Amino acid sequence: MTFETISRRGILGAFAATTVAAAPVMANAFGLMRGAGDIRRIRMYSGRTGESIDTVYWVDGKYIRDALNEINVFMRDWRTGQVIGIDPRTVDIAAASHRLLQTNEPYMMLSGYRSPKTNAMLRSRSSGVARNSLHMVGKAADLRLKSRSVGQMYKAAAACRAGGVGKYSRSNFVHMDCGPVRHWGA
């Protein structure tokens, strides 16, 4: 293979593979995201509320409290209006995955925090909703991108090796959480 036949995608794939192979496991799972730079940014919108967020929430090794508060409100249970603290590690996983996908399109957030009441209602309608969902403790998000497939999003989130990643192809979204590293729906 000559240098001319190596595509940009091939080089990025090789870089991603070495990054993933070198990525630490759970004890230091967020090391991959530290390599993303000194600034972390999240961009999302909600089709349910019509709201959007585009904020830098981490600079020079520190979370920005006001930005995290803004994220907490944005990711609230839109059915009840309840707001809790979203675990910043969930936002880190979403932001790192977004960077790996190399898109400027904001995520569409389908679900962030879910109150126990909302979770029970959704569970009564679908077998795919966990009884003890991490959504109920602010540690999960269900996200979609128009410009990327569920498979691409799933692979990017899984490459972070930093939490749970679920692929829901029929419903066209990926679940990302900061719980134990695990995968489903592949």
PDB file of C-alpha atoms in Angstrom:
ATOM      1  CA  MET A   1       0.000   0.000   0.000  1.00  0.00           C
ATOM      2  CA  THR A   2       1.426   3.354  -0.938  1.00  0.00           C
ATOM      3  CA  PHE A   3       0.953   6.547   1.006  1.00  0.00           C
ATOM      4  CA  GLU A   4      -1.337   7.887  -1.714  1.00  0.00           C
ATOM      5  CA  THR A   5      -3.852   5.058  -1.164  1.00  0.00           C
ATOM      6  CA  ILE A   6      -4.271   5.734   2.560  1.00  0.00           C
ATOM      7  CA  SER A   7      -7.426   7.731   3.068  1.00  0.00           C
ATOM      8  CA  ARG A   8      -8.081  10.314   5.758  1.00  0.00           C
ATOM      9  CA  ARG A   9     -10.740   7.939   7.145  1.00  0.00           C
ATOM     10  CA  GLY A  10      -8.153   5.141   7.284  1.00  0.00           C
ATOM     11  CA  ILE A  11      -5.704   7.313   9.188  1.00  0.00           C
ATOM     12  CA  LEU A  12      -8.441   8.422  11.594  1.00  0.00           C
ATOM     13  CA  GLY A  13      -9.521   4.809  12.034  1.00  0.00           C
ATOM     14  CA  ALA A  14      -5.980   3.729  12.836  1.00  0.00           C
ATOM     15  CA  PHE A  15      -5.618   6.609  15.291  1.00  0.00           C
ATOM     16  CA  ALA A  16      -8.950   5.730  16.930  1.00  0.00           C
ATOM     17  CA  ALA A  17      -7.933   2.075  17.177  1.00  0.00           C
ATOM     18  CA  THR A  18      -4.660   2.925  18.907  1.00  0.00           C
ATOM     19  CA  THR A  19      -6.445   5.392  21.181  1.00  0.00           C
ATOM     20  CA  VAL A  20      -9.045   2.793  22.101  1.00  0.00           C
ATOM     21  CA  ALA A  21      -6.416   0.098  22.617  1.00  0.00           C
ATOM     22  CA  ALA A  22      -4.505   2.448  24.898  1.00  0.00           C
ATOM     23  CA  ALA A  23      -7.634   3.687  26.680  1.00  0.00           C
ATOM     24  CA  PRO A  24      -7.702   2.831  30.358  1.00  0.00           C
ATOM     25  CA  VAL A  25     -10.350   0.605  31.875  1.00  0.00           C
ATOM     26  CA  MET A  26     -12.844   1.636  34.553  1.00  0.00           C
ATOM     27  CA  ALA A  27     -10.351   2.751  37.218  1.00  0.00           C
ATOM     28  CA  ASN A  28      -9.295   5.573  34.915  1.00  0.00           C
ATOM     29  CA  ALA A  29     -11.893   5.333  32.158  1.00  0.00           C
ATOM     30  CA  PHE A  30     -12.162   9.063  31.634  1.00  0.00           C
ATOM     31  CA  GLY A  31      -8.508   9.360  30.601  1.00  0.00           C
ATOM     32  CA  LEU A  32      -9.584   9.166  26.950  1.00  0.00           C
ATOM     33  CA  MET A  33     -11.692  12.263  27.397  1.00  0.00           C
ATOM     34  CA  ARG A  34      -8.829  14.149  29.031  1.00  0.00           C
ATOM     35  CA  GLY A  35      -6.998  13.686  25.742  1.00  0.00           C
ATOM     36  CA  ALA A  36      -9.759  15.639  24.017  1.00  0.00           C
ATOM     37  CA  GLY A  37      -8.222  18.953  25.079  1.00  0.00           C
ATOM     38  CA  ASP A  38      -8.546  21.546  27.792  1.00  0.00           C
ATOM     39  CA  ILE A  39     -12.052  22.594  26.759  1.00  0.00           C
ATOM     40  CA  ARG A  40     -15.173  20.438  26.746  1.00  0.00           C
ATOM     41  CA  ARG A  41     -18.332  21.571  25.025  1.00  0.00           C
ATOM     42  CA  ILE A  42     -21.790  20.046  24.648  1.00  0.00           C
ATOM     43  CA  ARG A  43     -24.387  20.933  22.018  1.00  0.00           C
ATOM     44  CA  MET A  44     -27.905  19.527  22.216  1.00  0.00           C
ATOM     45  CA  TYR A  45     -31.500  20.410  21.487  1.00  0.00           C
ATOM     46  CA  SER A  46     -34.779  18.995  22.695  1.00  0.00           C
ATOM     47  CA  GLY A  47     -37.596  18.361  20.259  1.00  0.00           C
ATOM     48  CA  ARG A  48     -39.916  18.056  23.281  1.00  0.00           C
ATOM     49  CA  THR A  49     -39.298  21.521  24.724  1.00  0.00           C
ATOM     50  CA  GLY A  50     -37.839  23.364  21.726  1.00  0.00           C
ATOM     51  CA  GLU A  51     -34.855  24.340  23.877  1.00  0.00           C
ATOM     52  CA  SER A  52     -31.216  24.077  22.901  1.00  0.00           C
ATOM     53  CA  ILE A  53     -27.919  24.269  24.707  1.00  0.00           C
ATOM     54  CA  ASP A  54     -24.436  25.020  23.428  1.00  0.00           C
ATOM     55  CA  THR A  55     -22.058  25.451  26.310  1.00  0.00           C
ATOM     56  CA  VAL A  56     -18.462  24.995  27.345  1.00  0.00           C
ATOM     57  CA  TYR A  57     -18.687  23.170  30.668  1.00  0.00           C
ATOM     58  CA  TRP A  58     -15.021  22.298  31.365  1.00  0.00           C
ATOM     59  CA  VAL A  59     -11.917  24.456  31.030  1.00  0.00           C
ATOM     60  CA  ASP A  60      -8.360  23.691  32.112  1.00  0.00           C
ATOM     61  CA  GLY A  61      -9.227  20.658  34.203  1.00  0.00           C
ATOM     62  CA  LYS A  62     -12.243  22.143  35.984  1.00  0.00           C
ATOM     63  CA  TYR A  63     -15.982  21.912  35.534  1.00  0.00           C
ATOM     64  CA  ILE A  64     -17.799  25.229  35.242  1.00  0.00           C
ATOM     65  CA  ARG A  65     -20.563  25.215  37.866  1.00  0.00           C
ATOM     66  CA  ASP A  66     -22.874  27.655  36.003  1.00  0.00           C
ATOM     67  CA  ALA A  67     -22.607  25.583  32.817  1.00  0.00           C
ATOM     68  CA  LEU A  68     -23.381  22.366  34.726  1.00  0.00           C
ATOM     69  CA  ASN A  69     -26.425  24.057  36.267  1.00  0.00           C
ATOM     70  CA  GLU A  70     -27.574  25.037  32.769  1.00  0.00           C
ATOM     71  CA  ILE A  71     -27.119  21.415  31.636  1.00  0.00           C
ATOM     72  CA  ASN A  72     -29.106  20.188  34.666  1.00  0.00           C
ATOM     73  CA  VAL A  73     -32.052  22.394  33.711  1.00  0.00           C
ATOM     74  CA  PHE A  74     -31.829  21.453  30.034  1.00  0.00           C
ATOM     75  CA  MET A  75     -31.740  17.709  30.807  1.00  0.00           C
ATOM     76  CA  ARG A  76     -34.628  17.881  33.309  1.00  0.00           C
ATOM     77  CA  ASP A  77     -37.636  15.579  33.198  1.00  0.00           C
ATOM     78  CA  TRP A  78     -39.701  17.603  30.736  1.00  0.00           C
ATOM     79  CA  ARG A  79     -42.883  15.799  31.763  1.00  0.00           C
ATOM     80  CA  THR A  80     -42.683  16.825  35.446  1.00  0.00           C
ATOM     81  CA  GLY A  81     -40.282  19.776  35.313  1.00  0.00           C
ATOM     82  CA  GLN A  82     -38.074  18.145  37.962  1.00  0.00           C
ATOM     83  CA  VAL A  83     -34.393  19.059  37.849  1.00  0.00           C
ATOM     84  CA  ILE A  84     -31.567  17.112  39.475  1.00  0.00           C
ATOM     85  CA  GLY A  85     -27.795  17.212  39.132  1.00  0.00           C
ATOM     86  CA  ILE A  86     -26.719  15.392  35.992  1.00  0.00           C
ATOM     87  CA  ASP A  87     -23.516  13.443  36.548  1.00  0.00           C
ATOM     88  CA  PRO A  88     -20.879  15.353  34.550  1.00  0.00           C
ATOM     89  CA  ARG A  89     -19.311  12.042  33.490  1.00  0.00           C
ATOM     90  CA  THR A  90     -22.406  11.379  31.361  1.00  0.00           C
ATOM     91  CA  VAL A  91     -21.905  14.734  29.654  1.00  0.00           C
ATOM     92  CA  ASP A  92     -18.213  13.881  29.213  1.00  0.00           C
ATOM     93  CA  ILE A  93     -19.093  10.634  27.419  1.00  0.00           C
ATOM     94  CA  ALA A  94     -21.567  12.405  25.129  1.00  0.00           C
ATOM     95  CA  ALA A  95     -19.072  15.195  24.374  1.00  0.00           C
ATOM     96  CA  ALA A  96     -16.190  12.780  23.712  1.00  0.00           C
ATOM     97  CA  SER A  97     -18.394  10.649  21.449  1.00  0.00           C
ATOM     98  CA  HIS A  98     -19.505  13.770  19.591  1.00  0.00           C
ATOM     99  CA  ARG A  99     -15.886  14.747  18.977  1.00  0.00           C
ATOM    100  CA  LEU A 100     -15.093  11.274  17.647  1.00  0.00           C
ATOM    101  CA  LEU A 101     -18.011  11.588  15.213  1.00  0.00           C
ATOM    102  CA  GLN A 102     -16.566  14.817  13.789  1.00  0.00           C
ATOM    103  CA  THR A 103     -19.846  16.638  13.331  1.00  0.00           C
ATOM    104  CA  ASN A 104     -21.045  20.122  14.194  1.00  0.00           C
ATOM    105  CA  GLU A 105     -24.646  18.974  14.380  1.00  0.00           C
ATOM    106  CA  PRO A 106     -25.998  19.150  17.934  1.00  0.00           C
ATOM    107  CA  TYR A 107     -27.392  16.024  19.526  1.00  0.00           C
ATOM    108  CA  MET A 108     -31.126  15.677  19.752  1.00  0.00           C
ATOM    109  CA  MET A 109     -31.730  14.686  23.366  1.00  0.00           C
ATOM    110  CA  LEU A 110     -34.662  12.310  23.707  1.00  0.00           C
ATOM    111  CA  SER A 111     -34.259  11.654  27.410  1.00  0.00           C
ATOM    112  CA  GLY A 112     -31.983  12.906  30.162  1.00  0.00           C
ATOM    113  CA  TYR A 113     -33.206  12.829  33.748  1.00  0.00           C
ATOM    114  CA  ARG A 114     -36.411  10.859  34.296  1.00  0.00           C
ATOM    115  CA  SER A 115     -38.294  11.009  37.558  1.00  0.00           C
ATOM    116  CA  PRO A 116     -39.332   7.660  39.060  1.00  0.00           C
ATOM    117  CA  LYS A 117     -42.932   8.505  38.080  1.00  0.00           C
ATOM    118  CA  THR A 118     -41.963   9.132  34.446  1.00  0.00           C
ATOM    119  CA  ASN A 119     -39.774   6.023  34.362  1.00  0.00           C
ATOM    120  CA  ALA A 120     -42.650   3.877  35.697  1.00  0.00           C
ATOM    121  CA  MET A 121     -45.021   5.295  33.072  1.00  0.00           C
ATOM    122  CA  LEU A 122     -42.539   4.608  30.252  1.00  0.00           C
ATOM    123  CA  ARG A 123     -41.840   1.140  31.647  1.00  0.00           C
ATOM    124  CA  SER A 124     -45.554   0.333  31.522  1.00  0.00           C
ATOM    125  CA  ARG A 125     -45.483   1.132  27.788  1.00  0.00           C
ATOM    126  CA  SER A 126     -42.179  -0.497  26.792  1.00  0.00           C
ATOM    127  CA  SER A 127     -40.159  -3.524  27.834  1.00  0.00           C
ATOM    128  CA  GLY A 128     -36.994  -1.610  26.891  1.00  0.00           C
ATOM    129  CA  VAL A 129     -37.155   0.698  29.937  1.00  0.00           C
ATOM    130  CA  ALA A 130     -35.155  -0.536  32.937  1.00  0.00           C
ATOM    131  CA  ARG A 131     -36.802  -0.660  36.359  1.00  0.00           C
ATOM    132  CA  ASN A 132     -33.713   0.897  37.989  1.00  0.00           C
ATOM    133  CA  SER A 133     -32.766   3.103  35.057  1.00  0.00           C
ATOM    134  CA  LEU A 134     -29.720   5.323  35.450  1.00  0.00           C
ATOM    135  CA  HIS A 135     -31.889   8.085  33.957  1.00  0.00           C
ATOM    136  CA  MET A 136     -33.550   8.324  37.397  1.00  0.00           C
ATOM    137  CA  VAL A 137     -30.287   9.337  39.059  1.00  0.00           C
ATOM    138  CA  GLY A 138     -29.029  11.714  36.351  1.00  0.00           C
ATOM    139  CA  LYS A 139     -26.448   9.327  34.921  1.00  0.00           C
ATOM    140  CA  ALA A 140     -27.854   8.640  31.433  1.00  0.00           C
ATOM    141  CA  ALA A 141     -28.921  10.273  28.187  1.00  0.00           C
ATOM    142  CA  ASP A 142     -30.664   8.997  25.068  1.00  0.00           C
ATOM    143  CA  LEU A 143     -29.311  10.834  22.028  1.00  0.00           C
ATOM    144  CA  ARG A 144     -29.763  10.992  18.272  1.00  0.00           C
ATOM    145  CA  LEU A 145     -27.987  12.639  15.325  1.00  0.00           C
ATOM    146  CA  LYS A 146     -29.483  13.089  11.858  1.00  0.00           C
ATOM    147  CA  SER A 147     -26.065  13.070  10.203  1.00  0.00           C
ATOM    148  CA  ARG A 148     -24.793   9.862  11.813  1.00  0.00           C
ATOM    149  CA  SER A 149     -26.256   6.390  12.028  1.00  0.00           C
ATOM    150  CA  VAL A 150     -27.112   4.683  15.294  1.00  0.00           C
ATOM    151  CA  GLY A 151     -24.267   2.269  14.530  1.00  0.00           C
ATOM    152  CA  GLN A 152     -21.749   5.108  14.153  1.00  0.00           C
ATOM    153  CA  MET A 153     -22.915   6.757  17.370  1.00  0.00           C
ATOM    154  CA  TYR A 154     -22.811   3.428  19.210  1.00  0.00           C
ATOM    155  CA  LYS A 155     -19.235   2.733  18.068  1.00  0.00           C
ATOM    156  CA  ALA A 156     -18.067   6.215  19.078  1.00  0.00           C
ATOM    157  CA  ALA A 157     -19.615   5.959  22.547  1.00  0.00           C
ATOM    158  CA  ALA A 158     -18.293   2.417  23.025  1.00  0.00           C
ATOM    159  CA  ALA A 159     -14.800   3.596  22.010  1.00  0.00           C
ATOM    160  CA  CYS A 160     -14.755   5.837  25.082  1.00  0.00           C
ATOM    161  CA  ARG A 161     -14.900   2.704  27.283  1.00  0.00           C
ATOM    162  CA  ALA A 162     -16.350   4.842  30.039  1.00  0.00           C
ATOM    163  CA  GLY A 163     -19.892   3.606  30.727  1.00  0.00           C
ATOM    164  CA  GLY A 164     -22.927   1.856  29.339  1.00  0.00           C
ATOM    165  CA  VAL A 165     -23.839   2.132  25.679  1.00  0.00           C
ATOM    166  CA  GLY A 166     -27.096   0.837  24.231  1.00  0.00           C
ATOM    167  CA  LYS A 167     -28.005   0.740  20.556  1.00  0.00           C
ATOM    168  CA  TYR A 168     -31.706   1.176  19.760  1.00  0.00           C
ATOM    169  CA  SER A 169     -31.809   0.962  15.973  1.00  0.00           C
ATOM    170  CA  ARG A 170     -35.596   0.699  15.637  1.00  0.00           C
ATOM    171  CA  SER A 171     -36.090   3.838  17.724  1.00  0.00           C
ATOM    172  CA  ASN A 172     -33.050   5.553  16.171  1.00  0.00           C
ATOM    173  CA  PHE A 173     -31.123   6.538  19.289  1.00  0.00           C
ATOM    174  CA  VAL A 174     -28.141   5.590  21.432  1.00  0.00           C
ATOM    175  CA  HIS A 175     -28.217   5.390  25.222  1.00  0.00           C
ATOM    176  CA  MET A 176     -25.065   6.641  26.974  1.00  0.00           C
ATOM    177  CA  ASP A 177     -24.490   6.420  30.714  1.00  0.00           C
ATOM    178  CA  CYS A 178     -21.678   6.694  33.240  1.00  0.00           C
ATOM    179  CA  GLY A 179     -22.440   3.397  34.968  1.00  0.00           C
ATOM    180  CA  PRO A 180     -20.291   0.291  34.607  1.00  0.00           C
ATOM    181  CA  VAL A 181     -18.770  -0.321  31.160  1.00  0.00           C
ATOM    182  CA  ARG A 182     -21.213  -2.524  29.234  1.00  0.00           C
ATOM    183  CA  HIS A 183     -22.840  -2.669  25.785  1.00  0.00           C
ATOM    184  CA  TRP A 184     -26.111  -3.947  24.401  1.00  0.00           C
ATOM    185  CA  GLY A 185     -28.047  -3.915  21.174  1.00  0.00           C
ATOM    186  CA  ALA A 186     -24.984  -4.543  19.004  1.00  0.00           C
TER     187      ALA A 186
END
